[in-house]
Amino acid sequence: MAWTREDMAARAALELKDGFYVNLGIGIPTLVANHIPAGISVTLQSENGMLGMGPFPYPGEADADLINAGKQTITELPSSSYFSSADSFAMIRGGHIALSILGGMQVAQNGDLANWMVPGKMVKGMGGAMDLVAGVGRVVVVMDHVEKSGAPKLLTRCTLPLTGVGVVDLLITDLGVFEIGPDEGVTLIELAPDVTVEEVKAKTEAAFALAVK
Amino acid sequence: MLRKIRDGAAEALSGLLFDGMTVMSGGFGLCGTPETLIAAIKAAGVRELTVISNNCGIDGASLGLLLEGGQIRKMISSYVGENKLFEQLYLSGTLELEFNPQGTLAERIRAGGAGIPAFFTRTGVGTLVAEGKELRDFDGQTYVMERALTADLAIVKAWKGDAEGNLIYRKTARNFNPMMATAGKVTVAEVEELVEVGALDKDGIHTPGIFVDRIIQGGPYEKRIERVTTRPRPEREAA
């Protein structure tokens, strides 16, 4: 059985290590915060200018001056700090954030990522995604394995405009987990329950090696 | 000493507005946007504006108000979702749009205010963003050159300010405001609370007054929230 959104978020949370500063993107990556393993403490960065993001507020306690990068209301923690967008992207571009978990539209076998633009459709913008994939040491992408149409999203080459070149280190889909390296290419390292290698091959355009644990 | 405090937004902008000008406007979404000054720019009716702001407000609020009157010719932003009028104007070709990665936008403005004409960044190398720009290798990595941004006018919103123009922002409403304050030929600030000189903690001032030319008591503040997101309150605390 393929993984659900929550399963994928829980798997992504296993990439967290104690003491990490982490940036979580919008969508499934946001759910990762609900699955932080016991005994591990991480600091969540919000690129609009906050370290130490707390949970959503209780009803009636939302503060218009306290939002995350998805423009949702959030809360602060005793350890939180606030800063400008320039300082925020100095953290990101300067390599001070250990891990970025974000969504994807397409991933290529060399680690290229496309997740901001579909030509011919209204383009909303890349926000901070290009800075995150260029500046953060380890980039984990979480996405469905195929399009709604069934078309593969793990490709030999991305057909959509890129967000970054050779930037993806780990890909988590509803079917499994893939390591991606500049020289090694794609390696399937985990399968979701009852998912077969044959099914993954049928739904993947990219070539991949097998090292399922 | 030159008087920085002005009596309301219209007076604060008097003599500063002209058709075809470039305006920087602080804020992230609807958070920390100079709503009082934006309303005054709408009322003044200047047109053909180039607006530099991370977003373009939403329908009927913040910079969305300037779209309604057709006052904006070009936006320089990182993200413009949640705005139907923007989409219509853009798709009909009435509105020009330049996308910048958010960190590149922030740094272009910071550089503009700091007298740095350009800088190199890894962000966007190999993507549409780098097309037509100079690339250069440093220590085995390829970087793209990005030019600084300045504006004829920067409008910013702070929490507290004084007659010297010293500003303190609140929580995530800081965002792009501090850099923009440095990058306007003229910078006008609006604050929620105008306090006596000496009342602000001198070690806690985010924008020193040298960057602010005019300051007003803003408001009354609507402070709309784009996405009120909450979690259920536990039925009994510590049950």
Coordinates of C-alpha atoms in Angstrom, one line a residue:
Chain A
M1 CA 0.0 0.0 0.0
A2 CA 1.4 3.4 -1.0
W3 CA 2.2 5.9 1.7
T4 CA -0.3 8.6 2.7
R5 CA 0.6 12.3 3.0
E6 CA 1.1 11.8 6.8
D7 CA 3.2 8.7 6.2
M8 CA 5.5 10.6 3.8
A9 CA 5.8 13.4 6.3
A10 CA 6.6 10.9 9.1
R11 CA 9.3 9.4 6.8
A12 CA 10.7 12.8 6.1
A13 CA 10.9 13.5 9.8
L14 CA 13.4 10.7 10.2
E15 CA 15.9 12.9 8.3
L16 CA 15.9 15.3 11.3
K17 CA 18.8 15.2 13.7
D18 CA 19.0 16.6 17.1
G19 CA 20.0 20.3 17.1
F20 CA 19.2 20.8 13.4
Y21 CA 18.0 24.2 12.1
V22 CA 15.3 23.2 9.5
N23 CA 13.2 25.0 6.9
L24 CA 9.9 23.3 6.0
G25 CA 8.1 24.2 2.8
I26 CA 4.4 24.5 2.2
G27 CA 2.1 21.4 1.9
I28 CA 3.3 17.9 3.0
P29 CA 6.6 19.4 4.4
T30 CA 4.6 21.5 6.9
L31 CA 3.2 18.2 8.3
V32 CA 6.7 17.0 9.1
A33 CA 6.5 19.2 12.3
N34 CA 3.8 16.8 13.6
H35 CA 6.2 13.8 13.4
I36 CA 9.4 15.0 15.0
P37 CA 10.8 11.8 16.7
A38 CA 10.9 11.7 20.5
G39 CA 14.2 12.8 22.0
I40 CA 15.1 15.0 19.0
S41 CA 14.9 18.8 19.2
V42 CA 15.0 20.9 16.1
T43 CA 14.5 24.6 15.4
L44 CA 12.2 25.5 12.6
Q45 CA 13.1 28.5 10.5
S46 CA 10.4 30.5 8.7
E47 CA 12.0 32.5 5.8
N48 CA 9.8 35.5 6.4
G49 CA 11.9 36.2 9.5
M50 CA 11.7 33.8 12.4
L51 CA 13.6 31.0 14.1
G52 CA 11.8 28.8 16.6
M53 CA 8.4 28.5 15.1
G54 CA 5.8 27.4 17.5
P55 CA 2.4 25.6 16.8
F56 CA -0.7 27.3 15.4
P57 CA -2.4 29.5 18.0
Y58 CA -5.6 28.6 19.9
P59 CA -8.8 30.1 18.5
G60 CA -9.0 33.9 19.2
E61 CA -5.3 34.2 19.9
A62 CA -4.0 34.7 16.3
D63 CA -1.6 37.7 16.0
A64 CA -1.6 39.5 12.6
D65 CA 2.1 40.3 13.2
L66 CA 3.1 36.6 13.6
I67 CA 2.8 34.5 10.5
N68 CA 4.8 31.8 8.7
A69 CA 6.0 31.8 5.1
G70 CA 2.7 30.3 4.0
K71 CA 1.0 33.3 5.7
Q72 CA -0.6 31.1 8.3
T73 CA -0.8 32.4 11.9
I74 CA 1.7 30.8 14.2
T75 CA 3.0 31.2 17.8
E76 CA 6.4 31.9 19.3
L77 CA 8.4 29.8 21.7
P78 CA 10.6 31.0 24.6
S79 CA 13.6 30.4 22.4
S80 CA 12.2 32.2 19.3
S81 CA 13.9 35.1 17.5
Y82 CA 12.8 37.5 14.8
F83 CA 14.9 39.1 12.0
S84 CA 14.7 40.8 8.6
S85 CA 14.3 39.0 5.3
A86 CA 17.9 39.8 4.5
D87 CA 19.2 38.1 7.7
S88 CA 16.8 35.3 7.0
F89 CA 18.3 34.6 3.6
A90 CA 21.8 35.1 5.0
M91 CA 21.0 32.0 7.1
I92 CA 19.7 30.2 4.1
R93 CA 22.3 31.3 1.4
G94 CA 25.1 31.2 3.9
G95 CA 24.7 27.5 4.6
H96 CA 23.5 27.9 8.2
I97 CA 20.3 25.9 7.8
A98 CA 21.0 22.1 7.9
L99 CA 18.0 20.8 6.1
S100 CA 15.3 22.0 3.7
I101 CA 12.3 19.8 3.1
L102 CA 10.1 21.0 0.2
G103 CA 7.5 19.9 -2.3
G104 CA 8.2 19.2 -6.0
M105 CA 6.6 19.0 -9.4
Q106 CA 9.4 17.1 -11.1
V107 CA 12.8 15.7 -10.1
A108 CA 15.5 14.6 -12.5
Q109 CA 18.0 11.7 -12.1
N110 CA 20.8 14.3 -11.7
G111 CA 19.0 16.0 -8.8
D112 CA 17.5 18.9 -10.8
L113 CA 14.3 20.1 -9.2
A114 CA 11.3 21.9 -10.8
N115 CA 8.6 23.2 -8.4
W116 CA 7.6 26.7 -9.3
M117 CA 6.3 27.2 -12.8
V118 CA 4.1 25.5 -15.4
P119 CA 4.4 27.4 -18.7
G120 CA 1.1 28.6 -20.0
K121 CA -0.5 28.6 -16.5
M122 CA -0.5 31.6 -14.2
V123 CA 2.9 31.7 -12.4
K124 CA 2.7 32.7 -8.8
G125 CA 6.4 32.9 -8.2
M126 CA 9.2 31.0 -6.7
G127 CA 9.1 32.7 -3.3
G128 CA 12.2 31.4 -1.3
A129 CA 12.5 28.0 -3.0
M130 CA 15.4 28.9 -5.3
D131 CA 17.4 30.3 -2.4
L132 CA 16.7 27.3 -0.2
V133 CA 17.8 24.7 -2.8
A134 CA 20.9 26.7 -3.7
G135 CA 21.9 27.5 -0.1
V136 CA 20.9 24.7 2.2
G137 CA 23.3 21.8 2.7
R138 CA 20.8 18.9 2.4
V139 CA 17.6 19.2 0.3
V140 CA 14.8 16.6 0.8
V141 CA 11.9 16.7 -1.7
V142 CA 8.5 15.1 -0.8
M143 CA 6.0 14.6 -3.6
D144 CA 3.6 12.1 -5.2
H145 CA 5.4 9.7 -7.4
V146 CA 3.2 10.4 -10.5
E147 CA 1.0 13.1 -11.8
K148 CA -2.8 12.8 -11.5
S149 CA -2.7 11.8 -15.1
G150 CA -0.3 8.9 -14.2
A151 CA 2.7 10.6 -15.9
P152 CA 6.0 10.0 -14.1
K153 CA 7.6 12.9 -12.1
L154 CA 11.0 11.3 -11.5
L155 CA 12.5 11.8 -14.9
T156 CA 15.6 11.6 -16.9
R157 CA 15.4 15.4 -17.4
C158 CA 12.8 17.9 -16.0
T159 CA 10.6 19.3 -18.7
L160 CA 9.4 22.2 -16.5
P161 CA 11.5 25.3 -15.8
L162 CA 14.0 24.5 -13.0
T163 CA 14.2 25.7 -9.4
G164 CA 17.7 24.4 -9.0
V165 CA 20.3 22.3 -10.8
G166 CA 21.6 19.1 -9.2
V167 CA 20.2 20.1 -5.8
V168 CA 18.1 17.2 -4.6
D169 CA 19.7 14.8 -2.1
L170 CA 16.8 12.7 -1.1
L171 CA 13.3 12.1 -2.7
I172 CA 10.4 10.7 -0.7
T173 CA 7.3 9.7 -2.7
D174 CA 4.2 7.7 -1.8
L175 CA 6.0 4.7 -3.3
G176 CA 9.4 4.9 -1.7
V177 CA 12.6 6.7 -0.8
F178 CA 15.4 7.6 -3.3
E179 CA 18.9 8.8 -2.7
I180 CA 20.3 11.1 -5.4
G181 CA 23.9 11.9 -5.9
P182 CA 25.9 13.9 -8.4
D183 CA 27.9 10.8 -9.6
E184 CA 25.8 8.0 -8.3
G185 CA 22.5 9.0 -9.8
V186 CA 19.3 7.7 -8.3
T187 CA 19.2 4.8 -5.8
L188 CA 15.9 3.3 -4.5
I189 CA 16.6 2.7 -0.8
E190 CA 13.1 2.0 0.7
L191 CA 9.8 0.8 -0.6
A192 CA 6.4 1.7 0.9
P193 CA 4.5 -1.4 2.3
D194 CA 3.4 -3.8 -0.4
V195 CA 4.9 -1.7 -3.2
T196 CA 7.1 -3.7 -5.6
V197 CA 10.2 -2.6 -7.5
E198 CA 8.3 -3.5 -10.7
E199 CA 5.6 -1.0 -9.8
V200 CA 8.2 1.7 -9.1
K201 CA 9.9 0.9 -12.4
A202 CA 6.6 1.1 -14.3
K203 CA 5.9 4.6 -12.8
T204 CA 9.4 6.1 -13.1
E205 CA 11.2 7.5 -16.2
A206 CA 14.6 7.9 -14.5
A207 CA 17.0 5.1 -14.3
F208 CA 17.7 4.0 -10.7
A209 CA 19.8 1.5 -8.9
L210 CA 18.5 -0.8 -6.2
A211 CA 19.7 -0.8 -2.6
V212 CA 16.4 -1.5 -0.7
K213 CA 17.3 -2.2 2.9
Chain B
M1 CA 16.5 70.5 13.1
L2 CA 14.5 69.3 10.1
R3 CA 11.1 68.2 11.2
K4 CA 10.5 64.5 10.3
I5 CA 7.1 64.1 11.9
R6 CA 4.3 64.8 9.5
D7 CA 0.6 65.3 10.0
G8 CA -0.9 62.3 8.3
A9 CA -0.1 60.3 5.2
A10 CA -1.1 62.9 2.5
E11 CA 1.3 65.5 4.0
A12 CA 4.0 62.9 4.4
L13 CA 3.9 62.1 0.7
S14 CA 3.4 65.6 -0.5
G15 CA 5.9 66.6 -3.2
L16 CA 7.2 63.0 -3.4
L17 CA 4.8 61.4 -5.9
F18 CA 5.1 61.4 -9.7
D19 CA 3.9 59.3 -12.6
G20 CA 6.3 56.6 -13.6
M21 CA 8.2 56.5 -10.3
T22 CA 9.5 53.5 -8.5
V23 CA 8.1 52.7 -5.0
M24 CA 9.4 50.1 -2.6
S25 CA 6.8 48.8 -0.1
G26 CA 7.6 46.7 3.0
G27 CA 5.6 43.7 4.1
F28 CA 5.2 40.0 3.6
G29 CA 1.7 39.2 2.5
L30 CA -0.5 41.5 4.6
C31 CA 2.0 41.4 7.5
G32 CA 3.9 44.6 8.1
T33 CA 2.6 46.5 5.1
P34 CA 2.4 50.3 5.2
E35 CA -1.4 50.3 4.8
T36 CA -1.9 54.0 5.7
L37 CA 0.7 55.2 3.1
I38 CA -0.6 52.8 0.4
A39 CA -4.1 54.2 0.9
A40 CA -2.7 57.8 0.4
I41 CA -0.9 56.8 -2.8
K42 CA -4.2 55.4 -4.0
A43 CA -5.9 58.7 -3.2
A44 CA -3.2 60.7 -4.9
G45 CA -3.8 58.8 -8.1
V46 CA -0.2 58.6 -9.4
R47 CA 0.1 56.1 -12.2
E48 CA 2.6 54.0 -14.2
L49 CA 4.3 52.9 -10.9
T50 CA 7.0 50.3 -10.7
V51 CA 6.4 48.7 -7.3
I52 CA 9.1 46.6 -5.5
S53 CA 7.5 44.4 -2.9
N54 CA 7.7 40.7 -2.0
N55 CA 4.0 40.3 -2.8
C56 CA 1.2 42.5 -4.3
G57 CA -1.3 42.3 -1.4
I58 CA -4.7 40.5 -2.0
D59 CA -7.9 41.6 -3.7
G60 CA -9.1 44.8 -2.0
A61 CA -6.3 45.1 0.5
S62 CA -2.7 46.5 0.7
L63 CA -1.1 46.9 -2.7
G64 CA -4.2 45.2 -4.2
L65 CA -5.7 48.7 -3.8
L66 CA -3.3 50.2 -6.3
L67 CA -4.1 47.5 -8.8
E68 CA -7.8 48.4 -8.6
G69 CA -7.1 51.9 -9.9
G70 CA -4.7 50.6 -12.5
Q71 CA -1.8 52.6 -10.9
I72 CA 0.8 49.9 -11.2
R73 CA 2.7 49.3 -14.5
K74 CA 5.3 46.8 -13.2
M75 CA 5.8 44.6 -10.1
I76 CA 9.1 43.2 -8.9
S77 CA 8.1 40.4 -6.5
S78 CA 8.9 36.9 -5.4
Y79 CA 5.3 35.6 -5.1
V80 CA 2.0 37.0 -6.3
G81 CA -0.6 34.3 -5.6
E82 CA -4.0 34.9 -3.9
N83 CA -4.9 37.9 -6.1
K84 CA -7.4 37.5 -8.9
L85 CA -7.2 41.0 -10.2
F86 CA -3.4 40.7 -10.4
E87 CA -3.9 37.6 -12.5
Q88 CA -6.4 39.3 -14.8
L89 CA -4.2 42.3 -15.3
Y90 CA -1.1 40.2 -15.9
L91 CA -2.7 37.8 -18.3
S92 CA -4.3 40.7 -20.3
G93 CA -0.8 42.2 -20.7
T94 CA -1.6 45.4 -18.7
L95 CA 0.8 44.6 -15.9
E96 CA 4.5 43.7 -16.2
L97 CA 6.0 41.3 -13.8
E98 CA 9.6 40.5 -12.8
F99 CA 10.1 37.6 -10.5
N100 CA 13.0 37.5 -8.1
P101 CA 13.9 34.7 -5.7
Q102 CA 12.9 36.0 -2.3
G103 CA 16.4 36.0 -0.9
T104 CA 17.8 37.7 -4.0
L105 CA 15.1 40.3 -3.8
A106 CA 16.0 41.0 -0.1
E107 CA 19.7 41.2 -0.9
R108 CA 19.2 43.4 -4.0
I109 CA 17.5 45.9 -1.7
R110 CA 20.0 45.6 1.1
A111 CA 22.8 46.1 -1.5
G112 CA 21.0 49.2 -2.9
G113 CA 20.8 50.8 0.5
A114 CA 24.4 49.9 1.4
G115 CA 26.0 51.4 -1.8
I116 CA 26.9 48.0 -3.3
P117 CA 26.0 48.0 -7.0
A118 CA 25.9 44.2 -7.5
F119 CA 26.6 40.9 -5.9
F120 CA 27.1 37.3 -6.8
T121 CA 24.8 34.5 -5.6
R122 CA 24.3 30.8 -6.3
T123 CA 20.6 31.2 -6.2
G124 CA 19.0 30.7 -9.6
V125 CA 22.1 29.5 -11.5
G126 CA 20.9 27.2 -14.3
T127 CA 17.3 28.6 -14.1
L128 CA 15.3 31.2 -16.0
V129 CA 16.3 33.7 -13.4
A130 CA 20.0 33.7 -14.5
E131 CA 19.2 34.2 -18.2
G132 CA 21.1 37.1 -19.7
K133 CA 23.0 37.8 -16.5
E134 CA 26.8 37.5 -15.9
L135 CA 28.0 34.2 -14.5
R136 CA 31.3 33.9 -12.6
D137 CA 33.1 31.0 -10.9
F138 CA 34.5 31.4 -7.4
D139 CA 36.3 28.5 -5.7
G140 CA 34.8 26.0 -8.1
Q141 CA 31.2 27.2 -7.8
T142 CA 29.2 29.1 -10.4
Y143 CA 27.4 32.3 -9.2
V144 CA 25.1 34.7 -11.0
M145 CA 25.5 38.5 -10.7
E146 CA 22.5 40.4 -9.4
R147 CA 22.2 44.2 -9.5
A148 CA 21.2 46.3 -6.5
L149 CA 17.7 47.9 -6.3
T150 CA 16.9 51.4 -5.1
A151 CA 13.6 53.4 -5.4
D152 CA 12.4 57.0 -5.7
L153 CA 10.4 56.3 -2.6
A154 CA 10.4 53.6 0.1
I155 CA 7.3 53.2 2.3
V156 CA 7.7 51.1 5.5
K157 CA 5.7 50.2 8.5
A158 CA 7.0 49.8 12.0
W159 CA 5.5 49.1 15.4
K160 CA 7.1 52.1 17.3
G161 CA 9.0 55.1 16.1
D162 CA 10.1 58.5 17.3
A163 CA 10.7 62.0 15.9
E164 CA 14.3 61.1 15.0
G165 CA 12.9 58.4 12.7
N166 CA 14.2 55.5 14.9
L167 CA 12.1 52.4 14.3
I168 CA 11.3 49.2 16.0
Y169 CA 9.3 46.4 14.2
R170 CA 7.2 43.8 15.8
K171 CA 7.6 40.0 15.3
T172 CA 7.4 38.8 11.7
A173 CA 6.1 42.2 10.6
R174 CA 9.7 43.2 10.2
N175 CA 10.5 41.2 7.0
F176 CA 11.5 43.6 4.1
N177 CA 10.9 46.8 6.0
P178 CA 14.4 47.4 7.4
M179 CA 16.2 47.0 4.0
M180 CA 13.7 49.1 2.2
A181 CA 14.1 51.9 4.7
T182 CA 17.7 52.1 3.6
A183 CA 17.1 51.9 -0.2
G184 CA 14.7 54.7 -0.9
K185 CA 15.9 58.1 -2.2
V186 CA 13.3 59.2 0.3
T187 CA 11.9 56.9 3.0
V188 CA 8.6 57.5 4.7
A189 CA 7.7 55.4 7.7
E190 CA 4.3 54.9 9.4
V191 CA 4.2 53.6 12.9
E192 CA 1.5 52.2 15.2
E193 CA 2.8 54.2 18.0
L194 CA 4.8 57.4 17.8
V195 CA 6.7 57.7 21.1
E196 CA 8.7 60.5 22.7
V197 CA 12.4 60.7 21.8
G198 CA 14.3 58.7 24.4
A199 CA 11.5 56.2 25.0
L200 CA 12.9 53.5 22.7
D201 CA 15.6 51.2 23.9
K202 CA 18.6 52.4 22.1
D203 CA 20.1 48.9 21.8
G204 CA 16.9 47.6 20.4
I205 CA 16.4 50.0 17.5
H206 CA 16.1 48.1 14.3
T207 CA 16.2 51.0 11.8
P208 CA 18.3 54.0 12.9
G209 CA 16.6 57.3 12.2
I210 CA 19.2 58.3 9.5
F211 CA 17.3 56.1 7.0
V212 CA 14.0 57.7 7.7
D213 CA 13.1 61.1 6.2
R214 CA 9.5 61.4 7.2
I215 CA 7.4 59.6 9.8
I216 CA 3.7 59.5 10.6
Q217 CA 1.4 58.0 13.2
G218 CA -0.4 55.5 11.0
G219 CA -3.7 53.8 11.3
P220 CA -6.3 53.0 12.4
Y221 CA -4.9 49.6 11.5
E222 CA -7.0 47.0 10.0
K223 CA -4.2 44.4 10.2
R224 CA -6.1 41.8 8.2
I225 CA -4.9 38.2 8.4
E226 CA -4.6 36.2 5.2
R227 CA -4.9 32.7 6.7
V228 CA -6.1 32.5 10.3
T229 CA -4.9 29.0 11.2
T230 CA -5.5 27.7 14.7
R231 CA -5.4 24.4 16.6
P232 CA -8.1 23.2 18.9
R233 CA -7.8 24.3 22.5
P234 CA -7.3 21.3 24.9
E235 CA -10.7 20.7 26.7
R236 CA -8.9 21.0 30.1
E237 CA -5.5 22.5 30.5
A238 CA -3.1 19.9 31.8
A239 CA -5.9 17.3 32.1

